[in-house]
């Protein structure tokens, strides 16, 4: 794969019309100065995510942070001949320096899932990590767009919101749970079953980011395909279980790191385009929402100069999707409440 191909990876699969703008329109000379910080940059997701963000011409400064190992990652990717200047920071005493002036903060920090481990099993460890990092974000870059990758997203996003509220910096337009991997999987699986070009596929995925809370709206998928009820059920199930599929395939040696890094880069690119004023940038994300009775919900979101410009509705649902929505709400509610309780009880 050539460098030009790598640079276009993020743009090619974005669902927005802005993704089809030419590279000339978003050359490094024309793009504003934008700093992106990655917290957890030395990890399994963080390293490939750092590579992909280094290749993004919208990034002028790339700040890589982790508890250890980051200077090596930073040195490695800094040799790539793209626009952004790279700096690596390690240890809590350098976290503030890593964050200062950031426009977008991406958080893949935390431990990965292992065989037999549910997303809920990750909670106690990752919740503490997220709380600490968000406390620093509130102090050093309170106006940054925060892209939460650390699982369980259904709980870590509410934790982040509570931390920011206590610090007096909460802006619901600037906090996102990254559910893009669910969209990426749904597109891939749908294209394979429908026998259509995957680059043309759009599949909204709503709800949350774990198990049955992940609801692909296959009735709204394009290009249209005449899938049977059995195929729709199977595609929904596979999208919901995509993470487990990877964990089991790696036989205890990892989780979805490469595909998650790709999805994280897709969403960060959309955020940067929104900040830069590109019109009609729409992605699915887990955000503060009035779409359902729950305080947070994943649906299509229009991005703009302040983050969330508009939270879009669900649109028409099939009977199967209505049942799926009804089934996911109690579980998603429980995960949200668990995050809020953790944030307020420690």
CSV table of C-alpha atoms in Angstrom, one decimal, residues 2-256:
chain,number,residue,atom,x,y,z
A,2,UNK,CA,1.4,3.4,-1.0
A,3,UNK,CA,1.6,6.4,1.3
A,4,UNK,CA,-1.1,8.2,-0.7
A,5,UNK,CA,-3.3,5.2,-0.3
A,6,UNK,CA,-2.7,5.1,3.5
A,7,UNK,CA,-3.4,8.8,3.8
A,8,UNK,CA,-6.8,8.3,2.1
A,9,UNK,CA,-7.8,5.4,4.4
A,10,UNK,CA,-9.8,7.6,6.7
A,11,UNK,CA,-11.5,9.6,4.0
A,12,UNK,CA,-12.6,6.6,1.9
A,13,UNK,CA,-14.9,5.0,4.3
A,14,UNK,CA,-16.5,8.0,6.0
A,15,UNK,CA,-20.3,8.1,5.6
A,16,UNK,CA,-20.3,11.9,5.0
A,17,UNK,CA,-20.4,13.6,1.7
A,18,UNK,CA,-17.3,15.5,2.9
A,19,UNK,CA,-15.3,12.3,2.7
A,20,UNK,CA,-15.3,12.6,-1.1
A,21,UNK,CA,-13.7,16.0,-1.2
A,22,UNK,CA,-10.4,15.9,-2.9
A,23,UNK,CA,-7.1,15.8,-1.2
A,24,UNK,CA,-6.2,19.2,-2.7
A,25,UNK,CA,-9.1,20.8,-0.8
A,26,UNK,CA,-7.7,19.5,2.5
A,27,UNK,CA,-4.0,19.8,1.8
A,28,UNK,CA,-1.7,20.5,4.7
A,29,UNK,CA,-1.2,24.0,3.5
A,30,UNK,CA,-5.0,24.8,3.6
A,31,UNK,CA,-5.9,23.0,6.8
A,32,UNK,CA,-5.9,24.9,10.2
A,33,UNK,CA,-3.5,24.0,12.9
A,34,UNK,CA,-5.0,21.1,14.9
A,35,UNK,CA,-3.5,19.2,17.9
A,36,UNK,CA,-4.7,15.7,18.5
A,37,UNK,CA,-3.7,13.9,21.7
A,38,UNK,CA,-3.9,10.1,22.1
A,39,UNK,CA,-4.1,8.8,25.7
A,40,UNK,CA,-3.0,5.2,25.7
A,41,UNK,CA,-0.8,5.6,22.6
A,42,UNK,CA,1.6,2.7,23.4
A,43,UNK,CA,-1.1,0.1,23.6
A,44,UNK,CA,-2.6,-2.4,21.2
A,45,UNK,CA,-5.1,0.2,19.8
A,46,UNK,CA,-3.0,3.2,20.5
A,47,UNK,CA,0.0,2.3,18.3
A,48,UNK,CA,-1.9,1.7,15.1
A,49,UNK,CA,-4.2,4.6,15.9
A,50,UNK,CA,-1.1,6.8,16.3
A,51,UNK,CA,0.1,5.7,12.8
A,52,UNK,CA,-3.2,6.5,11.2
A,53,UNK,CA,-3.5,9.9,12.8
A,54,UNK,CA,0.1,10.7,11.7
A,55,UNK,CA,-1.1,10.0,8.2
A,56,UNK,CA,-4.1,12.4,8.5
A,57,UNK,CA,-3.2,15.7,6.8
A,58,UNK,CA,-5.7,17.5,9.1
A,59,UNK,CA,-3.4,16.9,12.1
A,60,UNK,CA,-0.6,19.5,12.7
A,61,UNK,CA,0.5,18.3,16.1
A,62,UNK,CA,0.2,14.7,17.4
A,63,UNK,CA,0.7,14.2,21.1
A,64,UNK,CA,1.1,10.7,22.3
A,65,UNK,CA,0.7,9.8,25.9
A,66,UNK,CA,0.9,6.6,28.0
A,67,UNK,CA,2.2,5.5,31.3
A,68,UNK,CA,5.3,4.0,29.6
A,69,UNK,CA,6.7,3.3,26.2
A,70,UNK,CA,5.4,6.4,24.4
A,71,UNK,CA,8.7,8.0,23.5
A,72,UNK,CA,9.6,5.0,21.4
A,73,UNK,CA,6.2,5.1,19.6
A,74,UNK,CA,6.5,8.8,19.0
A,75,UNK,CA,10.1,8.4,17.6
A,76,UNK,CA,8.9,5.7,15.3
A,77,UNK,CA,5.9,7.5,13.8
A,78,UNK,CA,7.7,10.8,13.7
A,79,UNK,CA,9.9,9.5,10.9
A,80,UNK,CA,6.9,9.3,8.6
A,81,UNK,CA,7.0,12.2,6.1
A,82,UNK,CA,3.7,13.8,6.8
A,83,UNK,CA,2.6,17.2,8.1
A,84,UNK,CA,2.2,16.6,11.8
A,85,UNK,CA,4.9,17.1,14.4
A,86,UNK,CA,5.0,14.3,17.0
A,87,UNK,CA,5.8,14.3,20.7
A,88,UNK,CA,5.7,11.5,23.2
A,89,UNK,CA,4.9,11.8,26.9
A,90,UNK,CA,5.1,9.1,29.6
A,91,UNK,CA,4.0,9.1,33.2
A,92,UNK,CA,1.4,11.1,35.1
A,93,UNK,CA,3.8,14.1,35.5
A,94,UNK,CA,3.8,14.6,31.8
A,95,UNK,CA,0.0,14.2,31.2
A,96,UNK,CA,-0.8,17.9,31.4
A,97,UNK,CA,1.9,18.8,28.9
A,98,UNK,CA,0.5,16.1,26.6
A,99,UNK,CA,-3.0,17.6,26.8
A,100,UNK,CA,-2.4,21.3,26.7
A,101,UNK,CA,-3.8,23.0,23.6
A,102,UNK,CA,-5.5,19.8,22.2
A,103,UNK,CA,-8.4,20.2,19.9
A,104,UNK,CA,-9.3,16.5,19.9
A,105,UNK,CA,-8.4,13.9,22.6
A,106,UNK,CA,-8.8,10.2,21.8
A,107,UNK,CA,-8.8,7.8,24.7
A,108,UNK,CA,-8.0,4.1,23.9
A,109,UNK,CA,-6.3,3.7,27.3
A,110,UNK,CA,-7.2,0.6,29.4
A,111,UNK,CA,-7.0,-3.1,29.5
A,112,UNK,CA,-8.3,-5.3,26.6
A,113,UNK,CA,-10.8,-8.0,26.8
A,114,UNK,CA,-9.6,-11.6,27.2
A,115,UNK,CA,-11.4,-14.9,26.4
A,116,UNK,CA,-14.4,-15.3,28.7
A,117,UNK,CA,-14.3,-11.7,29.8
A,118,UNK,CA,-17.3,-9.5,29.2
A,119,UNK,CA,-17.2,-5.8,28.6
A,120,UNK,CA,-18.6,-5.4,32.1
A,121,UNK,CA,-15.6,-7.3,33.5
A,122,UNK,CA,-13.4,-4.4,32.3
A,123,UNK,CA,-15.3,-1.9,34.3
A,124,UNK,CA,-13.4,-1.6,37.5
A,125,UNK,CA,-10.0,-1.2,35.9
A,126,UNK,CA,-11.0,1.0,33.0
A,127,UNK,CA,-13.4,3.1,34.9
A,128,UNK,CA,-10.6,4.3,37.2
A,129,UNK,CA,-8.3,5.0,34.3
A,130,UNK,CA,-11.0,7.0,32.5
A,131,UNK,CA,-11.8,9.0,35.6
A,132,UNK,CA,-8.2,10.0,36.1
A,133,UNK,CA,-7.6,11.0,32.5
A,134,UNK,CA,-10.8,13.0,32.3
A,135,UNK,CA,-9.9,14.9,35.4
A,136,UNK,CA,-6.7,16.0,33.6
A,137,UNK,CA,-8.6,16.9,30.4
A,138,UNK,CA,-10.9,19.1,32.5
A,139,UNK,CA,-7.9,20.9,33.8
A,140,UNK,CA,-5.6,21.2,30.8
A,141,UNK,CA,-7.9,21.2,27.7
A,142,UNK,CA,-11.5,21.6,28.8
A,143,UNK,CA,-12.7,22.7,25.3
A,144,UNK,CA,-11.3,19.6,23.5
A,145,UNK,CA,-13.5,17.2,21.7
A,146,UNK,CA,-13.2,13.9,23.7
A,147,UNK,CA,-13.4,10.6,21.8
A,148,UNK,CA,-13.9,7.8,24.2
A,149,UNK,CA,-12.8,4.4,23.0
A,150,UNK,CA,-12.0,2.8,26.4
A,151,UNK,CA,-14.5,0.1,27.2
A,152,UNK,CA,-17.2,-0.3,28.4
A,153,UNK,CA,-18.2,2.8,26.4
A,154,UNK,CA,-21.7,2.5,27.7
A,155,UNK,CA,-20.3,3.3,31.2
A,156,UNK,CA,-17.1,5.3,30.5
A,157,UNK,CA,-18.9,8.1,28.6
A,158,UNK,CA,-21.2,8.7,31.6
A,159,UNK,CA,-18.2,8.6,33.9
A,160,UNK,CA,-16.5,11.2,31.8
A,161,UNK,CA,-19.6,13.4,31.8
A,162,UNK,CA,-19.8,13.3,35.6
A,163,UNK,CA,-16.1,14.2,36.0
A,164,UNK,CA,-16.5,17.2,33.7
A,165,UNK,CA,-19.7,18.3,35.5
A,166,UNK,CA,-17.9,18.3,38.8
A,167,UNK,CA,-15.1,20.3,37.3
A,168,UNK,CA,-17.5,22.7,35.8
A,169,UNK,CA,-16.3,22.1,32.2
A,170,UNK,CA,-19.0,19.7,30.9
A,171,UNK,CA,-20.2,20.4,27.4
A,172,UNK,CA,-22.4,17.7,26.0
A,173,UNK,CA,-21.5,18.7,22.5
A,174,UNK,CA,-17.9,17.8,23.0
A,175,UNK,CA,-18.1,14.3,24.5
A,176,UNK,CA,-18.4,11.2,22.2
A,177,UNK,CA,-18.4,7.5,22.7
A,178,UNK,CA,-16.7,6.0,19.7
A,179,UNK,CA,-19.1,3.3,18.3
A,180,UNK,CA,-17.7,3.5,14.8
A,181,UNK,CA,-16.3,0.0,14.9
A,182,UNK,CA,-19.9,-1.3,15.1
A,183,UNK,CA,-20.7,0.7,11.9
A,184,UNK,CA,-17.5,-0.6,10.2
A,185,UNK,CA,-18.4,-4.2,11.0
A,186,UNK,CA,-22.1,-3.7,10.0
A,187,UNK,CA,-21.0,-2.3,6.6
A,188,UNK,CA,-18.5,-5.1,6.0
A,189,UNK,CA,-20.9,-7.9,7.0
A,190,UNK,CA,-23.8,-6.4,5.1
A,191,UNK,CA,-21.7,-5.9,1.9
A,192,UNK,CA,-20.6,-9.5,2.0
A,193,UNK,CA,-24.2,-10.8,2.4
A,194,UNK,CA,-25.8,-8.4,0.0
A,195,UNK,CA,-22.9,-8.8,-2.6
A,196,UNK,CA,-22.5,-5.1,-3.0
A,197,UNK,CA,-19.4,-2.8,-3.0
A,198,UNK,CA,-18.6,-2.2,0.6
A,199,UNK,CA,-17.3,1.3,-0.2
A,200,UNK,CA,-20.9,2.2,-1.2
A,201,UNK,CA,-22.6,0.8,1.9
A,202,UNK,CA,-24.2,2.9,4.6
A,203,UNK,CA,-25.6,1.2,7.7
A,204,UNK,CA,-26.6,3.3,10.7
A,205,UNK,CA,-25.9,1.6,14.1
A,206,UNK,CA,-27.7,2.8,17.2
A,207,UNK,CA,-28.1,2.1,20.9
A,208,UNK,CA,-24.8,1.4,22.7
A,209,UNK,CA,-21.5,-0.3,22.2
A,210,UNK,CA,-21.9,-3.8,23.8
A,211,UNK,CA,-23.8,-6.9,23.0
A,212,UNK,CA,-27.5,-6.4,22.4
A,213,UNK,CA,-27.2,-2.7,23.0
A,214,UNK,CA,-25.7,-2.6,19.5
A,215,UNK,CA,-28.5,-2.3,17.0
A,216,UNK,CA,-27.7,-2.1,13.3
A,217,UNK,CA,-30.6,-0.6,11.3
A,218,UNK,CA,-30.4,-2.9,8.4
A,219,UNK,CA,-33.8,-1.7,7.1
A,220,UNK,CA,-32.1,1.6,6.4
A,221,UNK,CA,-29.0,0.1,4.8
A,222,UNK,CA,-28.0,1.2,1.3
A,223,UNK,CA,-27.7,0.0,-1.3
A,224,UNK,CA,-30.9,-1.9,-0.7
A,225,UNK,CA,-30.8,-5.7,-0.7
A,226,UNK,CA,-33.6,-8.3,-0.4
A,227,UNK,CA,-32.3,-10.1,2.6
A,228,UNK,CA,-34.4,-12.7,4.4
A,229,UNK,CA,-35.5,-12.3,8.0
A,230,UNK,CA,-33.0,-15.1,8.9
A,231,UNK,CA,-30.2,-13.2,7.2
A,232,UNK,CA,-31.1,-10.0,9.0
A,233,UNK,CA,-31.1,-11.7,12.3
A,234,UNK,CA,-27.7,-13.3,11.6
A,235,UNK,CA,-26.2,-10.0,10.5
A,236,UNK,CA,-27.5,-8.3,13.6
A,237,UNK,CA,-26.1,-11.0,15.8
A,238,UNK,CA,-22.7,-11.0,14.1
A,239,UNK,CA,-22.4,-7.2,14.4
A,240,UNK,CA,-23.3,-7.5,18.1
A,241,UNK,CA,-20.8,-10.3,18.6
A,242,UNK,CA,-18.0,-8.9,16.4
A,243,UNK,CA,-15.7,-8.1,19.4
A,244,UNK,CA,-16.1,-11.6,20.8
A,245,UNK,CA,-15.4,-13.1,17.4
A,246,UNK,CA,-12.0,-11.4,17.3
A,247,UNK,CA,-11.1,-12.2,21.0
A,248,UNK,CA,-11.8,-15.9,20.3
A,249,UNK,CA,-9.9,-15.9,17.1
A,250,UNK,CA,-6.9,-14.4,18.8
A,251,UNK,CA,-7.1,-17.2,21.4
A,252,UNK,CA,-6.3,-15.1,24.4
A,253,UNK,CA,-3.6,-13.0,22.8
A,254,UNK,CA,-5.6,-9.9,22.2
A,255,UNK,CA,-8.8,-8.2,21.2
A,256,UNK,CA,-10.0,-6.0,18.3
